[in-house]
């Protein structure tokens, strides 16, 4: 025992170093996981988190969102970001937790289509601001005209992952309800690809019910006006489907349930499980239906999960998903891209790992788009544009794996197709599987990839028939042009042969042209007319495309390309 | 000549009226090919059977439609002003027609032949003349022509050209003849003609020698036809022993071609007789030969299948079969194997004496 003492002593000294790491501390060191890799991205992510929260809150409260976003340049790479919404507001005592406690949120434990999922985003932004400028987040929120507006200045205690209230007050606010957040952070602003401007614009494309008033650091105001007064169909909350629940989640669900028996636990807590199905699961899991959830051991829970796998279950309900709809998607595309041809589709709902999801795709072909460049790809998840990590995303993989040559675009192996084309893919789900917490790329689930491909093939087929028709019309026009070229010589010869007057000669030519039109039938005019698209807004389309600093933009792109090659 | 202008105007008027009625205008012309002729043994030439081709405002025919009308207009102008244009000149005139111009002369020749066929007249009647001269003549023939300036009669004695020859003009209609020759010998190659002239073969055989220089021109065919008709002279044809000599040269001379079927009536020589070189000659005279190429064999098969002239004559069918068994052809000059003058001393006299060695 004496000899073992030194060992113990080492263990004790080691134990002194071992301590609980708060989640805030973890993310402080791993800020890239949340989308704060660099200063430019930090600005975009901060605004994205604030806007996503506002939109979720407004839609939940059935309020047509009107969001003001303001970026003020404070010099020395410091920016003040102010996001204000007309949402339902937040009750007083929740405000500190919502904004200054990581993993505090309403959306993690429920399944419904929303932008936010984990309750990390906005508090991570608050933390980032605090880390880079030391300044507190300033929050104002009001829930109705009968209540006062509450004002908070908050820090996050990163040790304890707890809000630290610097200042709290009741203030006068002209808004009846809504929330306003003001953050000072270290950042860099740059227009162009992957910018705040692009994010806000792409948000407005797929959220036609939203008005965003955006003031950029140059103090220029841009208003993204809503295109419809109809809120999207309400996203319905559903219970989890047994197929999608993994061991850890099952354990915590068993701990929290109020059910007395395993059978009632299954039928109460899951969708698509009645008492009959519940019994079958128990049989397949070789567990007694009247087992108390409290008494379930790890082994039993594994048995239960295997039992679920071996039981045939109806797919989860899918009416809980609210797609944008093919029509509105096309409207959004028309606004952004002045093309000759548009096609959009909304797939029927499908299921991955017990989670229902819907894929929508759209394509805009021709017009003033470049024919020599790879297609433009817009990715969306639950109406949120995804601007980073294109190469790692299941959407890109699906686009690459679709045989675009069949649809009239050129494509080399393992690459995006080349052509004058913009492709939009939207995935709506109660739980979108992102590859990381920064929610930049969608994970490669085979079911999701398959659905995306089917959607792309649908719009691809429409594109192919348009491209072929265009070719056909082109050929016919060429033939007519050829024939028309010789008509004057027929007139001339007849004039010489019969001594016709000039007027008769012209008549001959005119009649022959008429005859040609009649005999060969009318053809659709497929010439691209830029003024035909009434939805298109040139000024609007420019937003997020201009670039102040070429070199920086380029490096951003390159790093993204790199990811593409390594992750594919 | 006015008749031609009237016909041209009628056709043009028809096109014009169709257009005014808002109907598709069309030009119709006889199809000029072997598929559209039949051999009439009584008349002795290929006759059109009436298949037509049309030109209208389709992608494939609009250009030639416009060109045909322009060519008709040029023809009308030529006839009205009593002018002529060679085929090549007509081609160059078209260079002023903008997009409707001809790219190459065969194109303009084809359109010209079509108009000729459409009007059923000879190309000279619509103002166009060929460049090529008609062929060479030597021997016992006096050609009576007129001085182009004075109109005075000129007598041309074809025995008086020494080692040279009289050249057949492009238009032979106005010529008259005097002769005491017994026959006409029409020869494929200029080389053989030279040899026969050099050795005054015409004197020995009392005949007229004509060099056709390959496929005989229209003038040459008409010239021989007139000797055959007016002077009642037998015409013997002497070509290489191959399908080109048999069909492109001899058959065209005798009954006409598919391509110019509309004018065969005037340009055929129905009484022409094939003297040699026949496949049987190749065997009999043990002539040096060249092997038949695939295209030659195909040409023989084609003739058996599609040529109405061959269909009519068993002798020719037999000759083709014989040649395809030989798998060989022989040139006129191959007779030189037996000495340079073997053709004069032996071959021609023997052949002329033996009608059984001829082909119809």
Coordinates of N, CA, C and O in Angstrom, one line a residue, chain A residues 479 482-483 485-487 489-490 492-494 496-498 500 504 508 511-512 514-516 518-520, chain B residues 8-9 12-13 16 19-20 22-24 57-59 62-63 65 69-70 72-73 76 97-100:
Chain A
X479 N -34.4 27.5 -91.4 CA -35.0 27.1 -92.7 C -35.8 28.2 -93.3 O -35.7 28.5 -94.5
X482 N -33.7 30.8 -94.7 CA -33.1 30.3 -95.9 C -34.0 30.6 -97.1 O -33.7 31.1 -98.1
X483 N -35.3 30.1 -96.9 CA -36.3 30.3 -98.0 C -36.5 31.8 -98.2 O -36.5 32.2 -99.4
X485 N -34.7 34.2 -97.9 CA -33.5 34.8 -98.6 C -33.7 34.8 -100.1 O -33.3 35.7 -100.8
X486 N -34.4 33.8 -100.6 CA -34.5 33.7 -102.1 C -35.8 34.3 -102.6 O -35.9 34.4 -103.8
X487 N -36.7 34.6 -101.7 CA -38.0 35.2 -102.2 C -37.8 36.4 -103.1 O -38.4 36.5 -104.2
X489 N -35.5 37.1 -105.2 CA -35.1 36.7 -106.5 C -36.2 36.2 -107.3 O -36.2 36.3 -108.6
X490 N -37.1 35.5 -106.7 CA -38.3 35.0 -107.4 C -39.1 36.3 -107.9 O -39.5 36.3 -109.1
X492 N -37.9 39.3 -108.5 CA -37.1 39.9 -109.5 C -37.2 39.2 -110.8 O -37.4 39.9 -111.9
X493 N -37.1 37.9 -110.8 CA -37.1 37.1 -112.0 C -38.5 37.3 -112.7 O -38.6 37.5 -113.9
X494 N -39.6 37.2 -111.9 CA -40.9 37.4 -112.5 C -41.1 38.8 -113.1 O -41.7 38.9 -114.1
X496 N -38.8 40.6 -114.4 CA -38.0 40.6 -115.7 C -38.8 39.8 -116.7 O -38.9 40.2 -117.9
X497 N -39.3 38.7 -116.3 CA -40.0 37.8 -117.3 C -41.3 38.3 -117.8 O -41.6 38.2 -119.0
X498 N -42.0 39.0 -116.9 CA -43.4 39.4 -117.3 C -43.5 40.9 -117.4 O -44.6 41.4 -117.6
X500 N -43.3 43.1 -114.9 CA -44.2 43.6 -113.8 C -43.7 44.9 -113.3 O -42.6 45.3 -113.5
X504 N -46.1 45.4 -108.2 CA -46.4 44.0 -108.3 C -45.3 43.0 -107.8 O -45.6 42.0 -107.2
X508 N -45.6 40.2 -105.0 CA -45.2 38.8 -105.1 C -44.4 38.4 -103.8 O -44.7 37.4 -103.2
X511 N -46.7 38.2 -100.8 CA -47.6 37.1 -100.8 C -46.8 35.8 -100.5 O -47.3 34.9 -99.8
X512 N -45.6 35.7 -101.1 CA -44.8 34.5 -100.9 C -44.4 34.4 -99.4 O -44.5 33.3 -98.8
X514 N -46.2 35.5 -96.9 CA -47.5 35.1 -96.3 C -47.7 33.6 -96.4 O -48.0 32.9 -95.5
X515 N -47.5 33.1 -97.7 CA -47.7 31.7 -98.0 C -46.8 30.8 -97.1 O -47.2 29.8 -96.6
X516 N -45.5 31.3 -97.0 CA -44.5 30.5 -96.2 C -45.0 30.4 -94.8 O -45.0 29.3 -94.2
X518 N -48.0 30.6 -93.7 CA -49.2 29.8 -93.7 C -48.9 28.3 -93.8 O -49.4 27.5 -93.0
X519 N -48.0 28.0 -94.7 CA -47.7 26.6 -95.0 C -46.9 26.0 -93.9 O -47.2 24.8 -93.5
X520 N -46.0 26.7 -93.3 CA -45.1 26.1 -92.3 C -45.6 26.3 -90.9 O -45.0 25.8 -90.0
Chain B
X8 N -41.7 30.5 -122.4 CA -41.1 30.9 -121.2 C -42.1 31.8 -120.4 O -42.3 31.7 -119.2
X9 N -42.7 32.7 -121.2 CA -43.6 33.7 -120.6 C -44.8 33.0 -120.0 O -45.4 33.3 -118.9
X12 N -43.8 31.5 -116.7 CA -43.7 32.5 -115.7 C -45.0 33.1 -115.3 O -45.3 33.3 -114.1
X13 N -45.9 33.2 -116.2 CA -47.2 33.7 -115.9 C -48.0 32.8 -115.0 O -48.7 33.2 -114.1
X16 N -46.8 33.3 -111.6 CA -47.3 34.6 -111.1 C -48.7 34.5 -110.6 O -49.1 34.9 -109.5
X19 N -49.2 32.6 -107.4 CA -48.8 33.4 -106.2 C -50.0 34.4 -105.9 O -50.3 34.6 -104.8
X20 N -50.5 35.0 -107.0 CA -51.6 36.0 -106.7 C -52.8 35.3 -106.1 O -53.6 35.9 -105.3
X22 N -52.5 33.1 -104.0 CA -51.9 32.7 -102.7 C -51.9 31.2 -102.6 O -52.2 30.5 -101.7
X23 N -51.4 30.6 -103.7 CA -51.1 29.2 -103.7 C -49.6 29.0 -104.0 O -48.9 29.9 -104.5
X24 N -49.1 27.9 -103.5 CA -47.6 27.6 -103.6 C -47.3 27.5 -105.1 O -47.8 26.7 -105.8
X57 N -41.3 26.2 -103.0 CA -40.6 26.9 -102.0 C -40.3 26.1 -100.8 O -40.5 26.5 -99.6
X58 N -39.7 24.9 -101.0 CA -39.3 24.1 -99.8 C -37.8 24.4 -99.6 O -37.1 25.0 -100.5
X59 N -37.3 24.0 -98.5 CA -35.9 24.3 -98.2 C -35.0 23.7 -99.2 O -34.0 24.4 -99.6
X62 N -36.0 25.8 -103.0 CA -36.3 27.2 -103.2 C -35.1 27.9 -104.0 O -35.4 28.7 -104.8
X63 N -33.9 27.5 -103.7 CA -32.8 28.1 -104.3 C -32.8 27.8 -105.8 O -32.7 28.7 -106.7
X65 N -35.4 26.9 -107.5 CA -36.6 27.5 -108.0 C -36.3 28.9 -108.5 O -36.6 29.3 -109.6
X69 N -36.0 30.5 -112.4 CA -36.7 31.6 -113.0 C -35.7 32.7 -113.5 O -35.9 33.3 -114.6
X70 N -34.6 32.9 -112.8 CA -33.6 33.8 -113.2 C -33.0 33.3 -114.5 O -32.7 34.2 -115.4
X72 N -34.4 31.4 -116.8 CA -35.4 31.6 -117.8 C -35.4 33.1 -118.3 O -35.5 33.4 -119.5
X73 N -35.2 34.0 -117.3 CA -35.2 35.4 -117.6 C -34.0 35.7 -118.5 O -34.1 36.5 -119.5
X76 N -34.6 34.4 -122.0 CA -35.6 35.2 -122.7 C -34.8 36.4 -123.3 O -35.0 36.8 -124.5
X97 N -26.3 37.7 -109.3 CA -27.6 37.4 -108.8 C -27.6 37.4 -107.2 O -28.6 36.8 -106.6
X98 N -26.6 37.9 -106.6 CA -26.6 37.9 -105.1 C -26.6 36.5 -104.6 O -25.9 35.6 -105.0
X99 N -27.5 36.2 -103.6 CA -27.6 34.9 -102.9 C -28.0 33.8 -103.9 O -27.8 32.7 -103.6
X100 N -28.6 34.2 -105.0 CA -29.1 33.2 -105.9 C -28.1 32.8 -106.9 O -28.3 32.0 -107.8

